[in-house]
mmCIF file with all atom_site columns, C-alpha atoms in Angstrom:
data_model
loop_
_atom_site.group_PDB
_atom_site.id
_atom_site.type_symbol
_atom_site.label_atom_id
_atom_site.label_alt_id
_atom_site.label_comp_id
_atom_site.label_asym_id
_atom_site.label_entity_id
_atom_site.label_seq_id
_atom_site.pdbx_PDB_ins_code
_atom_site.Cartn_x
_atom_site.Cartn_y
_atom_site.Cartn_z
_atom_site.occupancy
_atom_site.B_iso_or_equiv
_atom_site.pdbx_formal_charge
_atom_site.auth_seq_id
_atom_site.auth_comp_id
_atom_site.auth_asym_id
_atom_site.auth_atom_id
_atom_site.pdbx_PDB_model_num
ATOM 1   C CA . MET A 1 1   ? 42.554  -18.949 25.716  1.00 70.00 ? 1   MET A CA 1
ATOM 2   C CA . SER A 1 2   ? 41.424  -16.701 22.848  1.00 82.00 ? 2   SER A CA 1
ATOM 3   C CA . SER A 1 3   ? 42.222  -13.015 22.793  1.00 87.00 ? 3   SER A CA 1
ATOM 4   C CA . LYS A 1 4   ? 38.573  -12.206 23.498  1.00 90.00 ? 4   LYS A CA 1
ATOM 5   C CA . GLU A 1 5   ? 38.537  -14.446 26.601  1.00 90.00 ? 5   GLU A CA 1
ATOM 6   C CA . GLU A 1 6   ? 41.857  -12.961 27.698  1.00 90.00 ? 6   GLU A CA 1
ATOM 7   C CA . ILE A 1 7   ? 40.522  -9.403  27.434  1.00 92.00 ? 7   ILE A CA 1
ATOM 8   C CA . LEU A 1 8   ? 37.360  -10.283 29.354  1.00 87.00 ? 8   LEU A CA 1
ATOM 9   C CA . ALA A 1 9   ? 39.397  -12.007 32.064  1.00 88.00 ? 9   ALA A CA 1
ATOM 10  C CA . ARG A 1 10  ? 41.557  -8.871  32.510  1.00 89.00 ? 10  ARG A CA 1
ATOM 11  C CA . ILE A 1 11  ? 38.455  -6.697  32.781  1.00 87.00 ? 11  ILE A CA 1
ATOM 12  C CA . ARG A 1 12  ? 36.972  -8.994  35.451  1.00 84.00 ? 12  ARG A CA 1
ATOM 13  C CA . ARG A 1 13  ? 40.248  -8.978  37.452  1.00 85.00 ? 13  ARG A CA 1
ATOM 14  C CA . ASN A 1 14  ? 40.423  -5.182  37.389  1.00 87.00 ? 14  ASN A CA 1
ATOM 15  C CA . THR A 1 15  ? 36.801  -4.420  38.132  1.00 84.00 ? 15  THR A CA 1
ATOM 16  C CA . GLN A 1 16  ? 36.714  -2.695  41.508  1.00 80.00 ? 16  GLN A CA 1
ATOM 17  C CA . LYS A 1 17  ? 33.003  -2.596  42.185  1.00 81.00 ? 17  LYS A CA 1
ATOM 18  C CA . SER A 1 18  ? 30.055  -4.239  40.461  1.00 78.00 ? 18  SER A CA 1
ATOM 19  C CA . TYR A 1 19  ? 26.584  -2.794  40.232  1.00 81.00 ? 19  TYR A CA 1
ATOM 20  C CA . GLU A 1 20  ? 23.187  -4.446  39.940  1.00 84.00 ? 20  GLU A CA 1
ATOM 21  C CA . MET A 1 21  ? 21.363  -3.914  36.668  1.00 80.00 ? 21  MET A CA 1
ATOM 22  C CA . PRO A 1 22  ? 18.754  -1.159  36.968  1.00 82.00 ? 22  PRO A CA 1
ATOM 23  C CA . ASP A 1 23  ? 15.076  -1.958  36.572  1.00 79.00 ? 23  ASP A CA 1
ATOM 24  C CA . LEU A 1 24  ? 14.404  -1.442  32.884  1.00 74.00 ? 24  LEU A CA 1
ATOM 25  C CA . GLY A 1 25  ? 10.646  -1.697  33.204  1.00 75.00 ? 25  GLY A CA 1
ATOM 26  C CA . VAL A 1 26  ? 8.858   0.291   30.549  1.00 77.00 ? 26  VAL A CA 1
ATOM 27  C CA . ASN A 1 27  ? 5.508   1.922   31.056  1.00 83.00 ? 27  ASN A CA 1
ATOM 28  C CA . ALA A 1 28  ? 4.471   1.413   27.429  1.00 87.00 ? 28  ALA A CA 1
ATOM 29  C CA . ILE A 1 29  ? 1.273   2.627   25.867  1.00 91.00 ? 29  ILE A CA 1
ATOM 30  C CA . THR A 1 30  ? -1.764  0.361   25.768  1.00 92.00 ? 30  THR A CA 1
ATOM 31  C CA . TYR A 1 31  ? -5.022  0.785   23.892  1.00 94.00 ? 31  TYR A CA 1
ATOM 32  C CA . GLU A 1 32  ? -8.593  0.123   24.865  1.00 96.00 ? 32  GLU A CA 1
ATOM 33  C CA . ASP A 1 33  ? -9.370  -1.008  21.308  1.00 97.00 ? 33  ASP A CA 1
ATOM 34  C CA . LYS A 1 34  ? -6.239  -2.398  19.652  1.00 97.00 ? 34  LYS A CA 1
ATOM 35  C CA . ILE A 1 35  ? -8.009  -3.299  16.408  1.00 97.00 ? 35  ILE A CA 1
ATOM 36  C CA . SER A 1 36  ? -9.440  0.154   15.675  1.00 97.00 ? 36  SER A CA 1
ATOM 37  C CA . THR A 1 37  ? -6.124  1.773   16.655  1.00 97.00 ? 37  THR A CA 1
ATOM 38  C CA . PHE A 1 38  ? -4.258  -0.581  14.318  1.00 97.00 ? 38  PHE A CA 1
ATOM 39  C CA . ILE A 1 39  ? -6.642  0.307   11.464  1.00 97.00 ? 39  ILE A CA 1
ATOM 40  C CA . LYS A 1 40  ? -6.361  4.087   12.052  1.00 97.00 ? 40  LYS A CA 1
ATOM 41  C CA . VAL A 1 41  ? -2.557  4.007   12.233  1.00 96.00 ? 41  VAL A CA 1
ATOM 42  C CA . LEU A 1 42  ? -2.332  1.768   9.144   1.00 96.00 ? 42  LEU A CA 1
ATOM 43  C CA . GLU A 1 43  ? -4.546  4.128   7.144   1.00 95.00 ? 43  GLU A CA 1
ATOM 44  C CA . ALA A 1 44  ? -2.515  7.137   8.341   1.00 92.00 ? 44  ALA A CA 1
ATOM 45  C CA . SER A 1 45  ? 0.624   5.442   6.987   1.00 90.00 ? 45  SER A CA 1
ATOM 46  C CA . GLY A 1 46  ? -0.971  4.889   3.569   1.00 90.00 ? 46  GLY A CA 1
ATOM 47  C CA . GLY A 1 47  ? -2.121  1.294   4.042   1.00 94.00 ? 47  GLY A CA 1
ATOM 48  C CA . GLU A 1 48  ? -5.611  -0.123  4.095   1.00 96.00 ? 48  GLU A CA 1
ATOM 49  C CA . ALA A 1 49  ? -7.362  -2.620  6.338   1.00 97.00 ? 49  ALA A CA 1
ATOM 50  C CA . HIS A 1 50  ? -10.324 -4.888  5.793   1.00 97.00 ? 50  HIS A CA 1
ATOM 51  C CA . LEU A 1 51  ? -12.191 -6.526  8.667   1.00 96.00 ? 51  LEU A CA 1
ATOM 52  C CA . LEU A 1 52  ? -13.245 -9.887  7.284   1.00 96.00 ? 52  LEU A CA 1
ATOM 53  C CA . LEU A 1 53  ? -16.910 -10.378 8.151   1.00 94.00 ? 53  LEU A CA 1
ATOM 54  C CA . ALA A 1 54  ? -18.720 -13.642 8.757   1.00 92.00 ? 54  ALA A CA 1
ATOM 55  C CA . GLY A 1 55  ? -19.593 -15.172 5.395   1.00 93.00 ? 55  GLY A CA 1
ATOM 56  C CA . GLU A 1 56  ? -16.961 -13.211 3.451   1.00 95.00 ? 56  GLU A CA 1
ATOM 57  C CA . GLU A 1 57  ? -14.494 -15.282 1.467   1.00 97.00 ? 57  GLU A CA 1
ATOM 58  C CA . VAL A 1 58  ? -10.890 -14.054 1.600   1.00 97.00 ? 58  VAL A CA 1
ATOM 59  C CA . ASN A 1 59  ? -10.214 -14.754 -2.108  1.00 97.00 ? 59  ASN A CA 1
ATOM 60  C CA . ASP A 1 60  ? -13.220 -12.627 -3.094  1.00 97.00 ? 60  ASP A CA 1
ATOM 61  C CA . VAL A 1 61  ? -12.005 -9.811  -0.849  1.00 97.00 ? 61  VAL A CA 1
ATOM 62  C CA . ILE A 1 62  ? -8.531  -9.929  -2.419  1.00 98.00 ? 62  ILE A CA 1
ATOM 63  C CA . ARG A 1 63  ? -10.064 -9.813  -5.896  1.00 97.00 ? 63  ARG A CA 1
ATOM 64  C CA . SER A 1 64  ? -12.292 -6.875  -4.895  1.00 97.00 ? 64  SER A CA 1
ATOM 65  C CA . TYR A 1 65  ? -9.244  -4.848  -3.816  1.00 97.00 ? 65  TYR A CA 1
ATOM 66  C CA . TYR A 1 66  ? -7.158  -5.889  -6.833  1.00 97.00 ? 66  TYR A CA 1
ATOM 67  C CA . PRO A 1 67  ? -9.576  -6.648  -9.706  1.00 97.00 ? 67  PRO A CA 1
ATOM 68  C CA . LYS A 1 68  ? -6.989  -6.076  -12.456 1.00 96.00 ? 68  LYS A CA 1
ATOM 69  C CA . ALA A 1 69  ? -4.230  -8.198  -10.868 1.00 96.00 ? 69  ALA A CA 1
ATOM 70  C CA . GLU A 1 70  ? -2.968  -10.847 -13.271 1.00 96.00 ? 70  GLU A CA 1
ATOM 71  C CA . ARG A 1 71  ? 0.001   -12.253 -11.319 1.00 97.00 ? 71  ARG A CA 1
ATOM 72  C CA . ILE A 1 72  ? -0.939  -13.115 -7.739  1.00 97.00 ? 72  ILE A CA 1
ATOM 73  C CA . ALA A 1 73  ? 1.756   -14.932 -5.762  1.00 97.00 ? 73  ALA A CA 1
ATOM 74  C CA . SER A 1 74  ? 1.059   -16.982 -2.656  1.00 97.00 ? 74  SER A CA 1
ATOM 75  C CA . ASN A 1 75  ? 2.107   -20.276 -1.153  1.00 96.00 ? 75  ASN A CA 1
ATOM 76  C CA . LEU A 1 76  ? -0.871  -20.354 1.227   1.00 97.00 ? 76  LEU A CA 1
ATOM 77  C CA . PRO A 1 77  ? -3.166  -23.286 0.369   1.00 96.00 ? 77  PRO A CA 1
ATOM 78  C CA . THR A 1 78  ? -6.341  -21.277 1.113   1.00 96.00 ? 78  THR A CA 1
ATOM 79  C CA . ILE A 1 79  ? -5.480  -18.589 -1.431  1.00 97.00 ? 79  ILE A CA 1
ATOM 80  C CA . THR A 1 80  ? -7.082  -20.048 -4.542  1.00 97.00 ? 80  THR A CA 1
ATOM 81  C CA . CYS A 1 81  ? -6.952  -16.766 -6.469  1.00 97.00 ? 81  CYS A CA 1
ATOM 82  C CA . ALA A 1 82  ? -3.140  -17.099 -6.627  1.00 96.00 ? 82  ALA A CA 1
ATOM 83  C CA . THR A 1 83  ? -1.805  -17.596 -10.132 1.00 96.00 ? 83  THR A CA 1
ATOM 84  C CA . LEU A 1 84  ? 1.667   -18.690 -9.019  1.00 94.00 ? 84  LEU A CA 1
ATOM 85  C CA . ASN A 1 85  ? 3.405   -20.241 -6.065  1.00 96.00 ? 85  ASN A CA 1
ATOM 86  C CA . PRO A 1 86  ? 6.588   -18.255 -5.308  1.00 95.00 ? 86  PRO A CA 1
ATOM 87  C CA . ASP A 1 87  ? 8.188   -21.375 -3.830  1.00 95.00 ? 87  ASP A CA 1
ATOM 88  C CA . ALA A 1 88  ? 8.089   -23.029 -7.268  1.00 95.00 ? 88  ALA A CA 1
ATOM 89  C CA . LEU A 1 89  ? 10.462  -20.399 -8.682  1.00 94.00 ? 89  LEU A CA 1
ATOM 90  C CA . ASN A 1 90  ? 14.201  -20.976 -8.619  1.00 94.00 ? 90  ASN A CA 1
ATOM 91  C CA . ASP A 1 91  ? 15.296  -17.358 -8.995  1.00 94.00 ? 91  ASP A CA 1
ATOM 92  C CA . PRO A 1 92  ? 13.741  -14.506 -6.963  1.00 92.00 ? 92  PRO A CA 1
ATOM 93  C CA . ARG A 1 93  ? 14.078  -12.246 -10.016 1.00 93.00 ? 93  ARG A CA 1
ATOM 94  C CA . GLU A 1 94  ? 11.243  -14.258 -11.542 1.00 93.00 ? 94  GLU A CA 1
ATOM 95  C CA . LEU A 1 95  ? 8.976   -12.502 -9.018  1.00 92.00 ? 95  LEU A CA 1
ATOM 96  C CA . ASP A 1 96  ? 9.496   -9.211  -10.860 1.00 93.00 ? 96  ASP A CA 1
ATOM 97  C CA . GLY A 1 97  ? 6.156   -8.138  -12.249 1.00 93.00 ? 97  GLY A CA 1
ATOM 98  C CA . VAL A 1 98  ? 4.046   -9.771  -9.531  1.00 95.00 ? 98  VAL A CA 1
ATOM 99  C CA . ASP A 1 99  ? 0.951   -7.632  -9.082  1.00 96.00 ? 99  ASP A CA 1
ATOM 100 C CA . VAL A 1 100 ? -0.047  -8.916  -5.634  1.00 97.00 ? 100 VAL A CA 1
ATOM 101 C CA . ALA A 1 101 ? 1.647   -11.155 -3.082  1.00 97.00 ? 101 ALA A CA 1
ATOM 102 C CA . VAL A 1 102 ? -0.462  -12.698 -0.328  1.00 98.00 ? 102 VAL A CA 1
ATOM 103 C CA . VAL A 1 103 ? 1.320   -13.625 2.910   1.00 97.00 ? 103 VAL A CA 1
ATOM 104 C CA . ARG A 1 104 ? 0.410   -14.388 6.514   1.00 97.00 ? 104 ARG A CA 1
ATOM 105 C CA . GLY A 1 105 ? 1.419   -12.024 9.319   1.00 96.00 ? 105 GLY A CA 1
ATOM 106 C CA . SER A 1 106 ? 2.420   -13.479 12.685  1.00 94.00 ? 106 SER A CA 1
ATOM 107 C CA . PHE A 1 107 ? 1.191   -10.501 14.695  1.00 96.00 ? 107 PHE A CA 1
ATOM 108 C CA . GLY A 1 108 ? 0.470   -6.808  14.344  1.00 97.00 ? 108 GLY A CA 1
ATOM 109 C CA . VAL A 1 109 ? 1.301   -3.801  16.526  1.00 97.00 ? 109 VAL A CA 1
ATOM 110 C CA . ALA A 1 110 ? -1.458  -1.272  17.237  1.00 97.00 ? 110 ALA A CA 1
ATOM 111 C CA . GLU A 1 111 ? 1.013   1.521   18.098  1.00 96.00 ? 111 GLU A CA 1
ATOM 112 C CA . THR A 1 112 ? 2.708   1.482   14.668  1.00 95.00 ? 112 THR A CA 1
ATOM 113 C CA . ALA A 1 113 ? 0.425   -0.709  12.506  1.00 95.00 ? 113 ALA A CA 1
ATOM 114 C CA . ALA A 1 114 ? 3.507   -2.813  11.809  1.00 95.00 ? 114 ALA A CA 1
ATOM 115 C CA . VAL A 1 115 ? 3.041   -6.501  11.047  1.00 97.00 ? 115 VAL A CA 1
ATOM 116 C CA . TRP A 1 116 ? 5.754   -9.075  11.786  1.00 95.00 ? 116 TRP A CA 1
ATOM 117 C CA . LEU A 1 117 ? 6.464   -11.137 8.685   1.00 94.00 ? 117 LEU A CA 1
ATOM 118 C CA . PRO A 1 118 ? 8.825   -14.044 9.309   1.00 92.00 ? 118 PRO A CA 1
ATOM 119 C CA . LYS A 1 119 ? 10.294  -15.742 6.271   1.00 89.00 ? 119 LYS A CA 1
ATOM 120 C CA . GLN A 1 120 ? 7.531   -17.998 5.002   1.00 87.00 ? 120 GLN A CA 1
ATOM 121 C CA . THR A 1 121 ? 8.472   -18.360 1.383   1.00 90.00 ? 121 THR A CA 1
ATOM 122 C CA . LYS A 1 122 ? 11.538  -19.646 -0.412  1.00 92.00 ? 122 LYS A CA 1
ATOM 123 C CA . HIS A 1 123 ? 12.405  -16.084 -1.504  1.00 91.00 ? 123 HIS A CA 1
ATOM 124 C CA . LYS A 1 124 ? 11.965  -13.214 0.965   1.00 89.00 ? 124 LYS A CA 1
ATOM 125 C CA . ALA A 1 125 ? 11.946  -10.886 -2.053  1.00 90.00 ? 125 ALA A CA 1
ATOM 126 C CA . VAL A 1 126 ? 8.213   -11.601 -2.337  1.00 91.00 ? 126 VAL A CA 1
ATOM 127 C CA . PHE A 1 127 ? 7.654   -9.085  0.491   1.00 89.00 ? 127 PHE A CA 1
ATOM 128 C CA . PHE A 1 128 ? 9.271   -6.257  -1.442  1.00 89.00 ? 128 PHE A CA 1
ATOM 129 C CA . ILE A 1 129 ? 9.188   -6.924  -5.185  1.00 91.00 ? 129 ILE A CA 1
ATOM 130 C CA . SER A 1 130 ? 5.427   -7.213  -5.659  1.00 93.00 ? 130 SER A CA 1
ATOM 131 C CA . ASN A 1 131 ? 3.455   -4.094  -6.520  1.00 94.00 ? 131 ASN A CA 1
ATOM 132 C CA . ALA A 1 132 ? 0.993   -4.794  -3.716  1.00 95.00 ? 132 ALA A CA 1
ATOM 133 C CA . LEU A 1 133 ? 1.150   -6.879  -0.579  1.00 96.00 ? 133 LEU A CA 1
ATOM 134 C CA . VAL A 1 134 ? -1.866  -8.463  1.106   1.00 97.00 ? 134 VAL A CA 1
ATOM 135 C CA . ILE A 1 135 ? -1.219  -9.563  4.673   1.00 98.00 ? 135 ILE A CA 1
ATOM 136 C CA . LEU A 1 136 ? -3.604  -11.967 6.391   1.00 98.00 ? 136 LEU A CA 1
ATOM 137 C CA . LEU A 1 137 ? -3.639  -11.310 10.127  1.00 98.00 ? 137 LEU A CA 1
ATOM 138 C CA . LYS A 1 138 ? -5.737  -12.714 12.945  1.00 97.00 ? 138 LYS A CA 1
ATOM 139 C CA . ARG A 1 139 ? -7.436  -9.963  14.968  1.00 97.00 ? 139 ARG A CA 1
ATOM 140 C CA . GLU A 1 140 ? -6.434  -11.594 18.249  1.00 97.00 ? 140 GLU A CA 1
ATOM 141 C CA . ASP A 1 141 ? -2.776  -11.379 17.193  1.00 97.00 ? 141 ASP A CA 1
ATOM 142 C CA . ILE A 1 142 ? -2.569  -7.600  17.553  1.00 98.00 ? 142 ILE A CA 1
ATOM 143 C CA . VAL A 1 143 ? -0.420  -6.387  20.453  1.00 97.00 ? 143 VAL A CA 1
ATOM 144 C CA . ASN A 1 144 ? -0.404  -2.887  21.940  1.00 97.00 ? 144 ASN A CA 1
ATOM 145 C CA . ASN A 1 145 ? 3.148   -1.665  21.375  1.00 95.00 ? 145 ASN A CA 1
ATOM 146 C CA . MET A 1 146 ? 6.622   -2.482  20.097  1.00 93.00 ? 146 MET A CA 1
ATOM 147 C CA . ASN A 1 147 ? 7.746   -3.600  23.572  1.00 91.00 ? 147 ASN A CA 1
ATOM 148 C CA . GLU A 1 148 ? 5.161   -6.376  23.476  1.00 92.00 ? 148 GLU A CA 1
ATOM 149 C CA . ALA A 1 149 ? 6.138   -7.118  19.883  1.00 92.00 ? 149 ALA A CA 1
ATOM 150 C CA . TYR A 1 150 ? 9.819   -7.589  20.704  1.00 90.00 ? 150 TYR A CA 1
ATOM 151 C CA . GLN A 1 151 ? 8.900   -9.914  23.575  1.00 88.00 ? 151 GLN A CA 1
ATOM 152 C CA . ARG A 1 152 ? 7.116   -12.114 21.032  1.00 88.00 ? 152 ARG A CA 1
ATOM 153 C CA . ILE A 1 153 ? 10.045  -12.335 18.617  1.00 88.00 ? 153 ILE A CA 1
ATOM 154 C CA . VAL A 1 154 ? 12.888  -12.656 21.119  1.00 81.00 ? 154 VAL A CA 1
ATOM 155 C CA . SER A 1 155 ? 12.139  -16.335 21.699  1.00 74.00 ? 155 SER A CA 1
ATOM 156 C CA . ALA A 1 156 ? 10.826  -17.116 18.208  1.00 73.00 ? 156 ALA A CA 1
ATOM 157 C CA . ASP A 1 157 ? 12.690  -19.419 15.848  1.00 76.00 ? 157 ASP A CA 1
ATOM 158 C CA . TYR A 1 158 ? 13.164  -17.710 12.477  1.00 75.00 ? 158 TYR A CA 1
ATOM 159 C CA . ASP A 1 159 ? 15.987  -17.093 10.029  1.00 80.00 ? 159 ASP A CA 1
ATOM 160 C CA . TYR A 1 160 ? 14.565  -13.852 8.652   1.00 87.00 ? 160 TYR A CA 1
ATOM 161 C CA . GLY A 1 161 ? 11.802  -11.483 9.663   1.00 87.00 ? 161 GLY A CA 1
ATOM 162 C CA . VAL A 1 162 ? 10.689  -7.952  8.933   1.00 89.00 ? 162 VAL A CA 1
ATOM 163 C CA . PHE A 1 163 ? 8.170   -5.498  10.316  1.00 90.00 ? 163 PHE A CA 1
ATOM 164 C CA . MET A 1 164 ? 6.015   -4.075  7.501   1.00 89.00 ? 164 MET A CA 1
ATOM 165 C CA . SER A 1 165 ? 4.026   -0.941  8.256   1.00 87.00 ? 165 SER A CA 1
ATOM 166 C CA . GLY A 1 166 ? 2.073   0.236   5.258   1.00 82.00 ? 166 GLY A CA 1
ATOM 167 C CA . PRO A 1 167 ? 3.380   0.734   1.744   1.00 82.00 ? 167 PRO A CA 1
ATOM 168 C CA . SER A 1 168 ? 6.943   1.694   0.964   1.00 78.00 ? 168 SER A CA 1
ATOM 169 C CA . LYS A 1 169 ? 7.414   5.443   0.851   1.00 77.00 ? 169 LYS A CA 1
ATOM 170 C CA . THR A 1 170 ? 10.129  8.052   0.766   1.00 78.00 ? 170 THR A CA 1
ATOM 171 C CA . ALA A 1 171 ? 10.241  11.824  0.534   1.00 77.00 ? 171 ALA A CA 1
ATOM 172 C CA . ASP A 1 172 ? 12.952  14.223  -0.496  1.00 73.00 ? 172 ASP A CA 1
ATOM 173 C CA . ILE A 1 173 ? 13.714  17.626  0.993   1.00 70.00 ? 173 ILE A CA 1
ATOM 174 C CA . GLU A 1 174 ? 11.229  19.215  -1.410  1.00 72.00 ? 174 GLU A CA 1
ATOM 175 C CA . GLN A 1 175 ? 8.526   17.178  0.323   1.00 75.00 ? 175 GLN A CA 1
ATOM 176 C CA . ALA A 1 176 ? 7.634   15.076  -2.711  1.00 80.00 ? 176 ALA A CA 1
ATOM 177 C CA . LEU A 1 177 ? 6.209   11.839  -1.295  1.00 75.00 ? 177 LEU A CA 1
ATOM 178 C CA . VAL A 1 178 ? 6.811   8.758   -3.438  1.00 76.00 ? 178 VAL A CA 1
ATOM 179 C CA . PHE A 1 179 ? 5.130   5.391   -2.787  1.00 74.00 ? 179 PHE A CA 1
ATOM 180 C CA . GLY A 1 180 ? 6.729   2.112   -3.807  1.00 69.00 ? 180 GLY A CA 1
ATOM 181 C CA . ALA A 1 181 ? 10.326  3.301   -3.879  1.00 71.00 ? 181 ALA A CA 1
ATOM 182 C CA . HIS A 1 182 ? 11.691  0.367   -1.859  1.00 77.00 ? 182 HIS A CA 1
ATOM 183 C CA . GLY A 1 183 ? 8.815   -2.076  -1.721  1.00 80.00 ? 183 GLY A CA 1
ATOM 184 C CA . PRO A 1 184 ? 5.109   -2.472  -2.437  1.00 87.00 ? 184 PRO A CA 1
ATOM 185 C CA . ILE A 1 185 ? 3.048   0.522   -3.556  1.00 89.00 ? 185 ILE A CA 1
ATOM 186 C CA . ARG A 1 186 ? -0.011  -0.778  -1.693  1.00 93.00 ? 186 ARG A CA 1
ATOM 187 C CA . VAL A 1 187 ? -0.381  -2.794  1.494   1.00 94.00 ? 187 VAL A CA 1
ATOM 188 C CA . THR A 1 188 ? -3.721  -4.276  2.484   1.00 96.00 ? 188 THR A CA 1
ATOM 189 C CA . VAL A 1 189 ? -4.148  -6.051  5.810   1.00 97.00 ? 189 VAL A CA 1
ATOM 190 C CA . ILE A 1 190 ? -7.100  -8.412  5.987   1.00 97.00 ? 190 ILE A CA 1
ATOM 191 C CA . LEU A 1 191 ? -8.033  -8.913  9.625   1.00 97.00 ? 191 LEU A CA 1
ATOM 192 C CA . MET A 1 192 ? -9.381  -12.450 9.992   1.00 94.00 ? 192 MET A CA 1
#
């Protein structure tokens, strides 16, 4: 018997009374229009959203938001404007200088405008090292709140994941807001 099992056995032997777990039901916020809420919250956090309309081509939309981008990284086969596949690189430091990275979000959260990004490339650095991040997200994959979001990831199979909510930002005590300190300067979510 390991020391951990021994300690737990002693606790069980000396427990006088056990109690049922309390109901942890949460009355979380819901939204009548999750998509418009997601867009408003994303814009308030410094990000931008684009509702892809019928007939619009996603590569043209990406180019319209980032016309001067020279290094566009994506491993998604539909992203033909990509100039490099990040999975073809051996060292994540080779991603330094990427203007735009295009990734797919699993789901978004209306309450926080966060998007769940599971590891989908060889190097997770692609989420943070690029100057701008474009996230492709299906409109029907927006949930109301973080409680619903955690229910979706608790049973998911992934080795890495991160919630991204707008561009990276930080502020000091003098209230100087800086974008891009720890990640992308711009985040654009294209709602498919």
